[in-house]
Coordinates of C-alpha atoms and ligand atoms in Angstrom, one line a residue:
Chain J
X14 CA -136.7 -51.0 -3.1
X15 CA -136.0 -54.4 -4.6
X16 CA -132.6 -54.7 -6.5
X17 CA -132.7 -54.2 -10.4
X18 CA -132.5 -57.8 -12.1
X19 CA -130.2 -55.2 -14.4
X20 CA -126.7 -53.2 -12.9
X21 CA -127.6 -50.0 -13.8
X22 CA -124.7 -48.4 -16.1
X23 CA -123.5 -45.5 -13.9
X24 CA -123.2 -46.2 -10.2
X25 CA -121.2 -44.0 -8.6
X26 CA -120.8 -43.1 -4.8
X27 CA -118.9 -40.6 -2.5
X28 CA -116.6 -39.6 -5.7
X29 CA -113.4 -37.9 -5.5
X30 CA -110.8 -36.5 -7.8
X31 CA -108.3 -34.5 -7.3
X32 CA -106.4 -32.8 -9.8
X33 CA -102.7 -32.4 -9.3
X34 CA -102.9 -32.9 -5.3
X35 CA -106.3 -29.8 -5.3
X36 CA -109.1 -31.5 -4.5
X37 CA -111.8 -30.4 -7.9
X38 CA -114.7 -33.4 -7.0
X39 CA -116.2 -34.1 -4.0
X40 CA -118.7 -36.1 -2.6
X41 CA -120.6 -36.8 -6.2
X42 CA -123.0 -39.1 -6.0
X43 CA -125.0 -40.4 -9.3
X44 CA -126.4 -43.4 -10.9
X45 CA -127.7 -43.2 -14.2
X46 CA -129.8 -46.0 -15.3
X47 CA -129.9 -47.6 -18.9
X48 CA -131.6 -45.6 -21.4
X49 CA -131.6 -42.5 -19.5
X50 CA -130.2 -39.2 -21.6
X51 CA -128.5 -37.1 -18.9
X52 CA -127.4 -33.6 -19.4
X53 CA -124.1 -32.5 -17.6
X54 CA -124.2 -28.7 -17.1
X55 CA -122.5 -25.9 -15.0
X56 CA -120.7 -23.4 -15.4
X57 CA -116.8 -23.5 -17.0
X58 CA -114.3 -24.9 -14.6
X59 CA -117.0 -26.8 -12.5
X60 CA -116.1 -30.2 -13.4
X61 CA -117.8 -31.5 -15.5
X62 CA -115.1 -32.6 -17.5
X63 CA -112.9 -33.9 -14.9
X64 CA -116.9 -35.9 -13.7
X65 CA -117.0 -37.4 -17.5
X66 CA -113.1 -38.5 -17.2
X67 CA -113.4 -40.0 -13.9
X68 CA -116.5 -42.3 -14.8
X69 CA -114.5 -43.0 -18.2
X70 CA -111.5 -44.3 -16.4
X71 CA -109.0 -41.7 -16.8
X72 CA -109.2 -39.8 -14.1
X73 CA -108.6 -42.2 -10.7
X74 CA -110.8 -41.7 -7.6
X75 CA -109.2 -40.3 -4.4
X76 CA -112.7 -41.4 -2.9
X77 CA -115.4 -43.5 -3.4
X78 CA -116.9 -46.1 -4.9
X79 CA -117.7 -46.5 -8.8
X80 CA -118.7 -49.0 -10.8
X81 CA -119.6 -49.5 -14.7
X82 CA -122.5 -51.9 -16.2
X83 CA -122.1 -53.3 -12.2
X84 CA -118.5 -53.8 -11.8
X85 CA -116.1 -52.3 -10.5
X86 CA -113.5 -49.9 -12.7
X87 CA -110.6 -51.5 -11.6
X88 CA -112.0 -54.3 -13.2
X89 CA -114.2 -52.6 -16.4
X90 CA -113.3 -54.6 -19.5
X91 CA -116.3 -53.8 -21.4
X92 CA -114.8 -51.1 -23.2
X93 CA -116.9 -51.6 -26.9
X94 CA -119.7 -50.3 -24.7
X95 CA -118.5 -47.0 -24.3
X96 CA -118.2 -45.1 -26.7
X97 CA -116.6 -41.2 -25.4
X98 CA -116.4 -37.8 -27.5
X99 CA -113.9 -35.5 -25.5
X100 CA -113.6 -31.8 -25.1
X101 CA -111.2 -30.6 -27.5
X102 CA -110.1 -28.3 -29.9
X103 CA -109.5 -30.5 -32.9
X104 CA -108.4 -34.4 -33.9
X105 CA -105.3 -33.5 -35.9
X106 CA -101.9 -34.7 -35.9
X107 CA -98.1 -34.7 -36.6
X108 CA -98.8 -37.2 -39.6
X109 CA -102.2 -36.6 -41.9
X110 CA -104.7 -38.4 -41.4
X111 CA -107.9 -38.8 -43.6
X112 CA -111.6 -38.9 -41.8
X113 CA -112.2 -43.0 -42.6
X114 CA -109.6 -43.8 -41.0
X115 CA -109.8 -41.4 -38.0
X116 CA -114.0 -42.9 -37.4
X117 CA -112.3 -46.5 -38.0
X118 CA -110.5 -46.3 -34.7
X119 CA -113.7 -45.6 -32.9
X120 CA -114.0 -49.7 -33.9
X121 CA -110.9 -50.9 -32.5
X122 CA -113.3 -52.2 -29.4
X123 CA -115.3 -54.3 -31.6
X124 CA -111.8 -55.7 -33.4
X125 CA -109.2 -58.6 -32.8
X126 CA -105.3 -58.3 -32.9
X127 CA -104.3 -58.6 -36.4
X128 CA -108.2 -59.1 -37.9
X129 CA -109.1 -56.8 -40.8
X130 CA -111.9 -55.6 -41.0
X131 CA -115.2 -57.6 -41.2
X132 CA -117.6 -56.1 -42.9
X133 CA -120.0 -54.9 -40.2
X134 CA -117.2 -53.2 -39.2
X135 CA -117.3 -51.2 -42.4
X136 CA -120.8 -50.6 -42.7
X137 CA -121.1 -49.6 -39.0
X138 CA -118.0 -46.5 -40.2
X139 CA -119.5 -45.7 -43.3
X140 CA -123.1 -45.5 -41.4
X141 CA -121.0 -43.1 -38.6
X142 CA -119.7 -40.6 -40.7
X143 CA -123.3 -39.9 -42.7
X144 CA -125.0 -40.0 -39.6
X145 CA -122.6 -36.4 -39.2
X146 CA -122.7 -35.5 -43.2
X147 CA -119.0 -35.8 -43.6
X148 CA -119.0 -38.5 -47.1
X149 CA -118.0 -35.5 -48.9
X150 CA -115.0 -35.5 -47.1
X151 CA -114.2 -39.7 -46.5
X152 CA -110.9 -39.5 -48.3
X153 CA -109.5 -36.3 -47.1
X154 CA -107.5 -35.4 -44.3
X155 CA -109.0 -34.4 -40.5
X156 CA -106.6 -31.5 -40.2
X157 CA -107.7 -29.5 -43.6
X158 CA -111.4 -29.4 -42.3
X159 CA -112.7 -26.8 -40.3
X160 CA -112.9 -26.8 -36.3
X161 CA -116.7 -28.2 -36.2
X162 CA -115.8 -30.6 -39.0
X163 CA -112.9 -31.9 -37.2
X164 CA -115.6 -32.0 -34.0
X165 CA -118.4 -33.8 -36.0
X166 CA -115.1 -36.8 -36.9
X167 CA -114.9 -37.0 -33.4
X168 CA -118.5 -37.7 -32.8
X169 CA -118.6 -40.4 -36.0
X170 CA -115.8 -42.5 -34.2
X171 CA -117.5 -42.4 -30.8
X172 CA -120.6 -43.2 -33.1
X173 CA -118.9 -45.7 -34.8
X174 CA -118.4 -48.1 -32.2
X175 CA -122.0 -49.1 -31.6
X176 CA -122.1 -47.9 -27.7
X177 CA -124.4 -48.9 -25.1
X178 CA -123.1 -45.8 -23.1
X179 CA -122.2 -43.2 -24.3
X180 CA -120.0 -40.0 -22.9
X181 CA -120.1 -36.7 -25.3
X182 CA -118.3 -33.7 -23.6
X183 CA -119.6 -30.5 -25.5
X184 CA -119.9 -32.5 -28.6
X185 CA -121.5 -30.0 -30.0
X186 CA -119.4 -27.1 -29.7
X187 CA -118.8 -25.6 -32.9
X188 CA -121.3 -27.7 -35.4
X189 CA -123.6 -25.6 -36.8
X190 CA -127.5 -25.9 -36.0
X191 CA -128.1 -28.4 -39.1
X192 CA -125.5 -30.5 -37.8
X193 CA -126.5 -30.5 -34.3
X194 CA -130.3 -31.0 -35.0
X195 CA -128.5 -34.3 -37.2
X196 CA -127.0 -34.9 -34.5
X197 CA -129.8 -35.1 -32.4
X198 CA -131.5 -37.1 -34.6
X199 CA -128.7 -40.0 -34.4
X200 CA -129.1 -39.9 -30.6
X201 CA -133.2 -40.0 -30.7
X202 CA -131.9 -43.1 -32.3
X203 CA -129.2 -44.8 -30.3
X204 CA -131.9 -43.6 -26.9
X205 CA -134.8 -46.0 -28.8
X206 CA -132.2 -48.5 -28.9
X207 CA -131.8 -48.7 -25.4
X208 CA -128.3 -47.1 -25.1
X209 CA -127.4 -44.4 -22.1
X210 CA -126.1 -41.1 -22.6
X211 CA -124.4 -38.8 -20.6
X212 CA -124.0 -35.0 -22.3
X213 CA -121.8 -32.5 -21.5
X214 CA -123.3 -28.9 -22.8
X215 CA -123.7 -25.3 -22.5
X216 CA -126.4 -25.1 -24.4
X217 CA -128.8 -28.2 -25.9
X218 CA -130.3 -26.3 -28.1
X219 CA -132.0 -29.6 -30.7
X220 CA -130.7 -31.6 -28.2
X221 CA -133.1 -30.6 -25.6
X222 CA -135.9 -32.5 -26.3
X223 CA -133.9 -35.6 -25.8
X224 CA -132.7 -35.1 -22.0
X225 CA -134.8 -36.2 -19.5
X226 CA -133.0 -35.6 -16.8
X227 CA -130.0 -32.7 -16.0
X228 CA -127.8 -32.9 -13.3
X229 CA -125.9 -29.2 -13.1
X230 CA -122.3 -29.2 -10.7
X231 CA -121.2 -26.1 -8.6
X232 CA -117.5 -25.9 -7.8
X233 CA -117.0 -29.5 -7.6
X234 CA -120.2 -30.6 -6.3
X235 CA -123.8 -31.8 -8.3
X236 CA -125.9 -28.9 -7.3
X237 CA -129.2 -30.3 -9.2
X238 CA -130.2 -33.4 -9.8
X239 CA -133.2 -34.1 -11.3
X240 CA -136.1 -33.0 -13.8
X241 CA -134.3 -31.8 -17.3
X242 CA -133.9 -28.2 -17.1
X243 CA -133.9 -25.5 -20.4
X244 CA -130.7 -23.9 -21.0
X245 CA -131.0 -20.4 -18.9
X246 CA -132.4 -22.0 -15.6
X247 CA -129.1 -23.7 -15.1
X248 CA -127.6 -20.1 -14.5
X249 CA -130.1 -18.5 -12.2
X250 CA -129.9 -18.3 -8.6
X251 CA -130.1 -21.4 -6.6
X252 CA -127.2 -23.5 -8.4
X253 CA -125.4 -20.5 -8.0
X254 CA -123.8 -18.6 -11.0
X255 CA -120.2 -19.2 -10.1
X256 CA -118.9 -16.6 -12.3
X257 CA -118.4 -14.0 -9.9
X258 CA -116.2 -16.2 -7.4
X259 CA -113.5 -17.1 -10.3
X260 CA -113.6 -14.0 -12.4
X261 CA -110.2 -12.9 -10.5
X262 CA -109.0 -16.8 -10.4
X263 CA -107.0 -18.0 -13.0
X264 CA -108.5 -21.3 -15.3
X265 CA -106.5 -22.9 -14.0
X266 CA -104.8 -22.8 -10.9
X267 CA -102.0 -25.2 -11.8
X268 CA -98.9 -24.7 -10.9
X269 CA -95.8 -25.9 -13.7
X270 CA -92.0 -25.9 -13.8
X271 CA -90.5 -23.4 -15.4
X272 CA -88.8 -25.4 -18.7
X273 CA -87.2 -24.0 -22.0
X274 CA -89.2 -25.0 -25.0
X275 CA -87.2 -26.9 -27.0
X276 CA -89.7 -27.6 -30.2
X277 CA -89.0 -30.8 -33.0
X278 CA -88.4 -29.6 -36.3
X279 CA -91.7 -30.9 -37.4
X280 CA -93.6 -29.8 -34.4
X281 CA -96.5 -27.0 -35.2
X282 CA -96.3 -23.9 -33.1
X283 CA -99.1 -24.5 -31.6
X284 CA -100.6 -27.8 -30.1
X285 CA -104.6 -27.9 -30.3
X286 CA -104.7 -30.7 -28.1
X287 CA -103.1 -28.2 -25.6
X288 CA -101.7 -30.9 -23.2
X289 CA -98.2 -32.9 -23.7
Chain E
X116 CA -70.9 -54.6 -62.3
X117 CA -69.0 -57.1 -61.0
X118 CA -69.4 -55.5 -57.5
X119 CA -72.7 -56.7 -56.8
X120 CA -71.8 -60.5 -57.0
X121 CA -69.1 -60.0 -53.8
X122 CA -70.1 -61.0 -51.1
X123 CA -69.6 -57.7 -48.9
X124 CA -71.7 -55.7 -51.1
X125 CA -74.9 -58.0 -51.0
X126 CA -74.7 -58.0 -47.3
X127 CA -74.8 -54.3 -47.8
X128 CA -77.1 -54.0 -49.6
X129 CA -79.6 -56.4 -47.9
X130 CA -78.4 -54.3 -44.6
X131 CA -79.4 -51.0 -47.0
X132 CA -82.6 -52.6 -48.0
X133 CA -84.1 -53.5 -44.2
X134 CA -83.2 -50.3 -42.8
X135 CA -84.8 -48.6 -45.6
X136 CA -88.0 -50.6 -44.6
X137 CA -87.4 -50.5 -40.8
X138 CA -86.3 -47.1 -39.9
X139 CA -89.1 -45.0 -41.6
X140 CA -91.7 -47.3 -40.5
X141 CA -91.2 -46.8 -36.8
X142 CA -90.5 -43.1 -38.2
X143 CA -94.0 -42.3 -38.8
X144 CA -95.5 -42.7 -35.5
X145 CA -92.8 -41.1 -33.5
X146 CA -93.5 -38.0 -36.2
X147 CA -97.2 -38.2 -35.6
X148 CA -96.6 -37.6 -31.6
X149 CA -94.4 -35.1 -32.5
X150 CA -91.6 -37.4 -31.0
X151 CA -89.4 -36.1 -34.4
X152 CA -86.1 -36.5 -32.4
X153 CA -86.7 -39.2 -30.8
X154 CA -84.4 -41.6 -32.9
X155 CA -81.3 -38.9 -32.9
X156 CA -81.9 -39.3 -28.6
X157 CA -81.8 -42.9 -28.8
X158 CA -78.7 -42.6 -30.9
X159 CA -77.1 -41.0 -28.9
X160 CA -77.7 -43.3 -25.8
X161 CA -77.1 -46.5 -28.0
X162 CA -73.0 -44.4 -28.6
X163 CA -72.6 -45.8 -25.4
X164 CA -74.1 -49.5 -25.5
X165 CA -71.6 -49.6 -29.2
X166 CA -68.7 -48.4 -25.9
X167 CA -69.8 -51.2 -24.1
X168 CA -69.6 -53.9 -26.8
X169 CA -66.6 -52.5 -27.7
X170 CA -64.8 -52.7 -24.4
X171 CA -66.3 -55.7 -23.0
X172 CA -66.1 -57.6 -26.3
X173 CA -69.5 -58.6 -27.3
X174 CA -71.1 -57.9 -30.2
X175 CA -72.1 -54.0 -30.6
X176 CA -74.8 -54.8 -32.4
X177 CA -76.3 -56.7 -29.2
X178 CA -75.1 -53.9 -26.3
X179 CA -76.3 -51.3 -28.5
X180 CA -79.6 -52.7 -28.6
X181 CA -80.2 -53.0 -24.7
X182 CA -79.0 -49.7 -23.7
X183 CA -80.9 -48.4 -26.4
X184 CA -83.9 -50.1 -24.6
X185 CA -82.9 -49.3 -21.6
X186 CA -83.0 -45.7 -22.4
X187 CA -85.9 -46.1 -24.6
X188 CA -87.9 -47.2 -21.1
X189 CA -86.5 -44.5 -19.2
X190 CA -87.4 -41.8 -21.7
X191 CA -90.9 -42.8 -21.6
X192 CA -91.0 -43.5 -18.2
X193 CA -89.8 -39.1 -17.7
X194 CA -92.3 -38.2 -20.5
X195 CA -95.5 -39.9 -19.0
X196 CA -94.5 -38.2 -15.6
X197 CA -95.1 -35.1 -17.3
X198 CA -91.9 -33.7 -14.7
X199 CA -90.4 -32.2 -17.6
X200 CA -91.2 -32.6 -21.5
X201 CA -90.4 -34.6 -24.0
X202 CA -87.7 -32.6 -25.8
X203 CA -85.7 -31.3 -22.9
X204 CA -85.7 -35.4 -21.7
X205 CA -84.7 -35.8 -25.3
X206 CA -81.7 -33.6 -25.4
X207 CA -80.5 -35.1 -22.1
X208 CA -80.3 -38.3 -23.2
X209 CA -78.3 -36.7 -26.5
X210 CA -75.7 -35.2 -23.8
X211 CA -75.7 -38.4 -21.7
X212 CA -75.4 -40.8 -24.1
X213 CA -72.9 -39.8 -26.5
X214 CA -70.5 -38.1 -23.4
X215 CA -70.8 -41.9 -22.3
X216 CA -69.8 -43.6 -24.6
X217 CA -67.1 -41.6 -26.1
X218 CA -65.7 -41.8 -22.3
X219 CA -66.3 -45.6 -22.1
X220 CA -64.1 -46.1 -25.7
X221 CA -61.7 -44.0 -24.5
X222 CA -60.9 -46.1 -20.6
X223 CA -61.5 -48.9 -22.8
X224 CA -58.0 -48.1 -25.2
X225 CA -60.5 -49.1 -28.4
X226 CA -59.6 -46.5 -30.8
X227 CA -61.5 -43.4 -31.8
X228 CA -61.6 -45.2 -35.8
X229 CA -63.7 -47.9 -34.4
X230 CA -66.2 -46.0 -33.0
X231 CA -66.5 -43.9 -35.8
X232 CA -67.7 -47.2 -37.2
X233 CA -70.9 -46.8 -36.2
X234 CA -71.7 -43.3 -35.7
X235 CA -71.2 -42.5 -39.1
X236 CA -71.9 -46.2 -40.4
X237 CA -69.7 -48.8 -42.3
X238 CA -72.2 -50.7 -44.1
X239 CA -69.7 -52.5 -46.0
X240 CA -68.0 -54.0 -43.4
X241 CA -71.1 -55.6 -41.7
X242 CA -70.4 -59.3 -41.3
X243 CA -73.1 -62.1 -41.6
X244 CA -73.9 -62.5 -38.3
X245 CA -74.5 -58.4 -38.6
X246 CA -77.2 -58.8 -41.3
X247 CA -78.9 -61.8 -40.1
X248 CA -79.0 -59.5 -36.4
X249 CA -80.5 -56.5 -38.5
X250 CA -82.3 -59.0 -40.6
X251 CA -84.5 -60.3 -37.4
X252 CA -84.6 -57.1 -35.6
X253 CA -85.9 -54.8 -38.6
X254 CA -88.5 -57.9 -39.7
X255 CA -89.6 -57.7 -36.3
X256 CA -90.2 -54.0 -36.5
X257 CA -91.5 -53.3 -39.6
X258 CA -94.3 -57.1 -39.0
X259 CA -95.4 -55.1 -35.3
X260 CA -95.3 -51.3 -37.2
X261 CA -97.3 -52.7 -40.2
X262 CA -99.5 -55.7 -38.1
X263 CA -100.2 -53.5 -35.2
X264 CA -101.1 -50.1 -37.4
X265 CA -104.9 -49.7 -36.2
X266 CA -104.0 -50.1 -32.8
X267 CA -100.9 -48.0 -32.7
X268 CA -102.6 -45.3 -35.0
X269 CA -105.2 -45.0 -32.3
X270 CA -103.0 -44.6 -29.5
X271 CA -100.4 -42.2 -31.5
X272 CA -103.6 -39.8 -32.4
X273 CA -105.4 -39.1 -28.8
X274 CA -104.1 -41.5 -25.7
X275 CA -108.0 -40.5 -24.1
X276 CA -109.9 -41.6 -26.4
X277 CA -107.5 -45.1 -27.3
X278 CA -107.6 -45.8 -23.1
X279 CA -111.8 -45.3 -23.1
X280 CA -111.6 -48.1 -26.2
X281 CA -109.4 -50.1 -23.8
X282 CA -106.0 -50.1 -25.4
X283 CA -103.6 -50.6 -23.0
X284 CA -102.2 -47.0 -23.8
X285 CA -99.3 -47.2 -21.6
X286 CA -98.1 -50.7 -22.9
X287 CA -97.9 -49.5 -27.0
X288 CA -96.4 -46.2 -25.8
X289 CA -93.7 -48.6 -24.3
X290 CA -93.8 -50.5 -27.4
X291 CA -93.4 -47.8 -30.1
X292 CA -90.1 -46.4 -27.5
X293 CA -88.7 -50.0 -27.7
X294 CA -89.6 -50.2 -31.6
X295 CA -87.7 -47.0 -32.3
X296 CA -85.0 -47.7 -30.3
X297 CA -84.2 -51.0 -32.6
X298 CA -85.2 -49.9 -35.7
X299 CA -82.1 -47.1 -34.4
X300 CA -79.4 -50.4 -33.8
X301 CA -80.8 -51.5 -36.9
X302 CA -79.5 -48.9 -39.1
X303 CA -76.4 -48.0 -36.9
X304 CA -74.8 -50.3 -39.6
X305 CA -75.7 -48.4 -42.4
X306 CA -76.4 -44.9 -41.9
X307 CA -74.7 -44.6 -38.3
X308 CA -75.9 -43.4 -34.8
X309 CA -75.2 -40.1 -35.4
X310 CA -77.4 -39.9 -38.8
X311 CA -80.0 -42.8 -37.3
X312 CA -83.2 -39.8 -37.6
X313 CA -82.7 -38.6 -41.0
X314 CA -83.9 -41.8 -42.1
X315 CA -86.8 -42.6 -39.8
X316 CA -87.9 -38.8 -40.3
X317 CA -87.0 -37.7 -43.8
X318 CA -89.2 -40.3 -45.7
X319 CA -91.6 -39.4 -43.0
X320 CA -91.6 -35.6 -43.6
X321 CA -91.2 -35.9 -47.7
X322 CA -94.1 -38.8 -47.9
X323 CA -96.6 -36.0 -45.9
X324 CA -96.0 -33.4 -48.8
X325 CA -98.1 -35.5 -50.8
X326 CA -100.3 -38.1 -49.2
X327 CA -103.7 -37.2 -47.2
X328 CA -104.5 -40.7 -45.1
X329 CA -102.0 -42.5 -42.8
X330 CA -101.8 -46.0 -44.2
X331 CA -100.5 -44.3 -47.5
X332 CA -97.9 -41.9 -45.3
X333 CA -96.6 -45.1 -43.7
X334 CA -96.8 -47.1 -47.1
X335 CA -95.1 -43.9 -49.2
X336 CA -92.5 -43.5 -46.1
X337 CA -90.8 -47.3 -46.7
X338 CA -91.3 -46.9 -50.2
X339 CA -88.3 -43.8 -49.7
X340 CA -86.6 -44.6 -47.1
X341 CA -85.5 -48.0 -49.3
X342 CA -85.0 -45.9 -52.7
X343 CA -82.9 -44.0 -50.6
X344 CA -80.8 -46.6 -48.7
X345 CA -80.5 -48.5 -51.7
X346 CA -79.9 -45.9 -53.9
X347 CA -77.4 -44.0 -51.7
X348 CA -75.6 -47.1 -51.3
X349 CA -75.3 -47.7 -55.2
X350 CA -73.7 -44.1 -55.5
X351 CA -71.5 -44.7 -52.9
X352 CA -70.1 -47.7 -54.8
X353 CA -70.2 -46.4 -58.1
X354 CA -69.5 -43.0 -57.9
X355 CA -69.1 -40.4 -60.8
X356 CA -65.3 -40.6 -61.0
X357 CA -62.6 -41.0 -59.1
X358 CA -63.7 -40.0 -55.9
X359 CA -64.7 -41.7 -52.2
X360 CA -68.2 -41.1 -51.2
X361 CA -69.2 -42.7 -48.1
X362 CA -72.2 -44.9 -48.1
X363 CA -73.9 -43.3 -44.7
X364 CA -73.6 -39.4 -45.7
X365 CA -75.0 -40.2 -49.1
X366 CA -78.0 -41.8 -48.0
X367 CA -79.2 -39.1 -46.4
X368 CA -78.5 -36.6 -49.0
X369 CA -80.1 -38.6 -50.8
X370 CA -83.5 -38.5 -48.7
X371 CA -82.5 -34.7 -47.9
X372 CA -83.1 -34.7 -52.0
X373 CA -85.7 -36.1 -52.4
X374 CA -87.7 -33.7 -49.7
X375 CA -86.8 -31.2 -51.3
X376 CA -87.5 -32.4 -54.8
X377 CA -91.2 -33.2 -53.0
X378 CA -91.5 -30.2 -51.2
X379 CA -92.7 -27.6 -54.0
X380 CA -94.7 -30.8 -55.3
X381 CA -96.6 -30.7 -52.4
X382 CA -96.8 -27.1 -52.1
X383 CA -98.4 -27.3 -55.4
X384 CA -100.7 -29.7 -55.4
X385 CA -102.1 -28.9 -52.2
X386 CA -102.6 -25.3 -53.9
X387 CA -104.4 -26.9 -56.5
X388 CA -107.3 -29.0 -54.3
X389 CA -107.8 -25.9 -52.8
X390 CA -108.2 -24.6 -55.6
X391 CA -110.4 -27.1 -57.1
X392 CA -112.9 -28.3 -54.3
X393 CA -116.1 -27.7 -55.6
X394 CA -118.1 -24.2 -53.8
X395 CA -120.8 -25.4 -51.5
X396 CA -124.3 -24.8 -53.6
X397 CA -126.3 -22.4 -52.4
X398 CA -128.8 -19.5 -53.5
X399 CA -126.8 -16.7 -54.2
X400 CA -128.7 -13.9 -52.7
X401 CA -128.6 -11.3 -55.2
X402 CA -128.0 -11.3 -59.6
X403 CA -125.3 -9.4 -59.4
X404 CA -123.9 -8.8 -63.1
X405 CA -119.8 -9.2 -63.3
X406 CA -119.1 -5.7 -64.6
X407 CA -116.8 -5.6 -68.1
X408 CA -116.5 -8.3 -69.0
X409 CA -114.7 -9.2 -72.7
X410 CA -112.9 -12.7 -71.9
X411 CA -114.7 -16.0 -73.0
X412 CA -114.3 -18.1 -70.3
X413 CA -113.9 -21.6 -71.5
X414 CA -111.9 -25.4 -71.6
X415 CA -109.0 -23.8 -71.8
X416 CA -109.3 -20.1 -71.1
X417 CA -106.6 -20.2 -67.9
X418 CA -108.8 -20.2 -65.4
X419 CA -109.1 -22.4 -62.6
X420 CA -113.1 -24.0 -62.9
X421 CA -114.8 -24.9 -59.8
X422 CA -117.7 -27.0 -59.6
X423 CA -120.6 -25.1 -57.9
X424 CA -123.7 -26.7 -57.9
X425 CA -124.9 -27.2 -61.5
X426 CA -123.0 -25.3 -63.0
X427 CA -119.2 -24.0 -63.1
X428 CA -117.6 -20.8 -61.9
X429 CA -114.3 -19.4 -63.2
X430 CA -112.1 -18.1 -60.1
X431 CA -109.7 -15.2 -61.0
X432 CA -108.8 -11.5 -59.6
X433 CA -111.4 -12.5 -56.4
X434 CA -114.4 -13.4 -58.1
X435 CA -116.3 -16.0 -58.9
X436 CA -117.6 -15.4 -62.2
X437 CA -120.7 -17.7 -64.1
X438 CA -122.1 -17.4 -67.2
X439 CA -125.7 -16.7 -67.4
X440 CA -126.9 -16.3 -71.0
X441 CA -124.6 -13.9 -72.8
X442 CA -123.0 -12.4 -69.7
X443 CA -121.7 -13.9 -66.5
X444 CA -122.9 -12.9 -62.8
X445 CA -120.9 -12.6 -59.7
X446 CA -121.4 -16.2 -57.3
Ligands
ATP727 N1 -104.9 -30.6 -15.6 C1 -105.1 -30.1 -13.9 N2 -104.7 -29.4 -13.4 C2 -105.1 -29.4 -12.1 N3 -106.4 -28.9 -12.1 C3 -107.4 -29.1 -13.2 C4 -107.2 -29.6 -14.6 N4 -107.9 -29.8 -15.3 C5 -108.6 -28.9 -14.8 N5 -108.4 -28.5 -13.3 C6 -109.8 -27.8 -13.0 O1 -109.9 -28.4 -12.5 C7 -111.8 -28.0 -12.6 C8 -112.9 -28.3 -12.9 O2 -112.6 -28.5 -14.5 P1 -112.9 -28.8 -15.7 O3 -112.2 -29.3 -16.8 O4 -113.8 -30.4 -15.5 O5 -114.8 -28.3 -16.4 P2 -115.7 -28.4 -17.6 O6 -116.8 -28.1 -16.2 O7 -115.4 -29.2 -17.8 O8 -115.3 -26.2 -17.2 P3 -115.6 -26.1 -19.5 O9 -116.9 -25.8 -18.9 O10 -115.1 -25.2 -19.6 O11 -115.4 -27.3 -19.9 C9 -111.4 -26.2 -12.8 O12 -111.1 -25.2 -11.6 C10 -109.8 -26.1 -13.5 O13 -109.1 -25.3 -12.8
MG728 MG1 -115.2 -29.5 -19.9
ZN729 ZN1 -111.5 -17.0 -68.2
ZN730 ZN1 -121.8 -20.2 -59.0
ZN731 ZN1 -114.4 -13.4 -65.8
ZN732 ZN1 -127.6 -12.8 -65.1

């Protein structure tokens, strides 16, 4: 085998991740080549989000070796090449923020400190908003949008950075079919440009034709890595439907201290972001 | 009006303006992170700092800055570890800071009255050195809060995303905590340590009632903060009648009055906005006629007219009525 001239965007060897001291991912080997469109699939709790968070450097590896574009993750600094759509149920925070502002924050990787937005920045922001079809809502507050519209704003935020390597964690959850088709079209354009995409999804829908490789996770390990699979094939025997085993276990076997909950006066009763 | 030309009054005016600008600037980021009470916690910690200054003879402004910054860093570390939630960490700071300050003042044999100046503000006794310190600190706070607003906004909005965008999230979190500590010290002479948080949070809460973007919220909060703090000082300087009014509480009450007035306005504006948002254009499945309809909809008929594709729907009693020839359709 010859060494490729261009290092692969993602190269993970024997990766393991522990959450709250409990091993979650074990022995994950994953190399994603430039231009790959990879679908990461598997049951709830199988470790897809954990893997994506580890690949983006958000979670430390307990063992193994991760390189992005040939650079070990600890030394990695080309963040503008990365785009990330986190798995989340909303984009609201304690102070109003307009759709434009949220999307514009995706452009930060291209901006230097204390510099105003360039013409190219503004064009990229407008284009990203148009791709997700929110151009009528540009000046609206994100918290006034529906869940699916908020999700589209988060997709636009990642698109605005014009990344080479794109992580999308269930981007189409709660997004209607016409907008999934629009997203598929824009991801298709990214793919033609040579971008690499890692997509977590339970149902590929209109994105299915783009996928050229499927990785199926099962209980923190890779159960299948190869040709694209149809949605239903993921849960068929062999890759194991873990539902049966997990049914009577709590979804998050996480032990938390009991704490008196004193909320601030301006807190909303439910933090939609869930964590901290 | 002679009062305004007196040096102590001019110093007070300067202190009021810079406080009014700086406190809500940081406050906006605290509210965005849902840490509205952080200013309060740091204010209580700063009490210990002031007491330390009084006991040792060092200028209380600087000892307060140092102790409040240390408190802010500790608080941020506690939050980051996630062992306890942010609010409980705040509560711990409240009690420790206040108790420590009162204890120290007693040990040092200082009068409670001296400490009280810092607890409830004493804007008219600000010295030249104090004014310069306050101006410098406030300028630092405002420049950073406005200049780094894209970064600070992104970090407060979504930490994970900011981290993947290569921002040093930890550094920015720490920066906000330190700025909050600094602006607490800036505001301590104006409104006092116990009321500091009001000036950080109330203008933001007021601005939010009518704004829909972050930048306008930030700008409006700073404007409202300045108006409240200048206005409060002037009301206290020229009180109606023969009463003595303390500036600190007046400033805070003025800010609160602003909030009380804007709240209904905000509610009305949001209601209006919701009502008048165009209906999604689309085909109507059936051609359904409105029943008995003696009323004639028009420009001034008193019903909300909402754009719906190429025509207007009139909204009343849960119906959307669109004119069609000589009758109205249900849309
Ligand atoms: N903060 C946490 N602390 C401890 N364990 C966690 C934490 N978050 C997730 N887990 C556990 O890690 C495992 C993998 O979770 P992960 O979020 O990666 O699943 P997923 O495949 O993304 O599922 P979904 O389809 O629901 O998004 C689960 O068993 C979950 O219980
Ligand atoms: Mg997930
Ligand atoms: Zn009418
Ligand atoms: Zn109509
Ligand atoms: Zn009618
Ligand atoms: Zn008709």
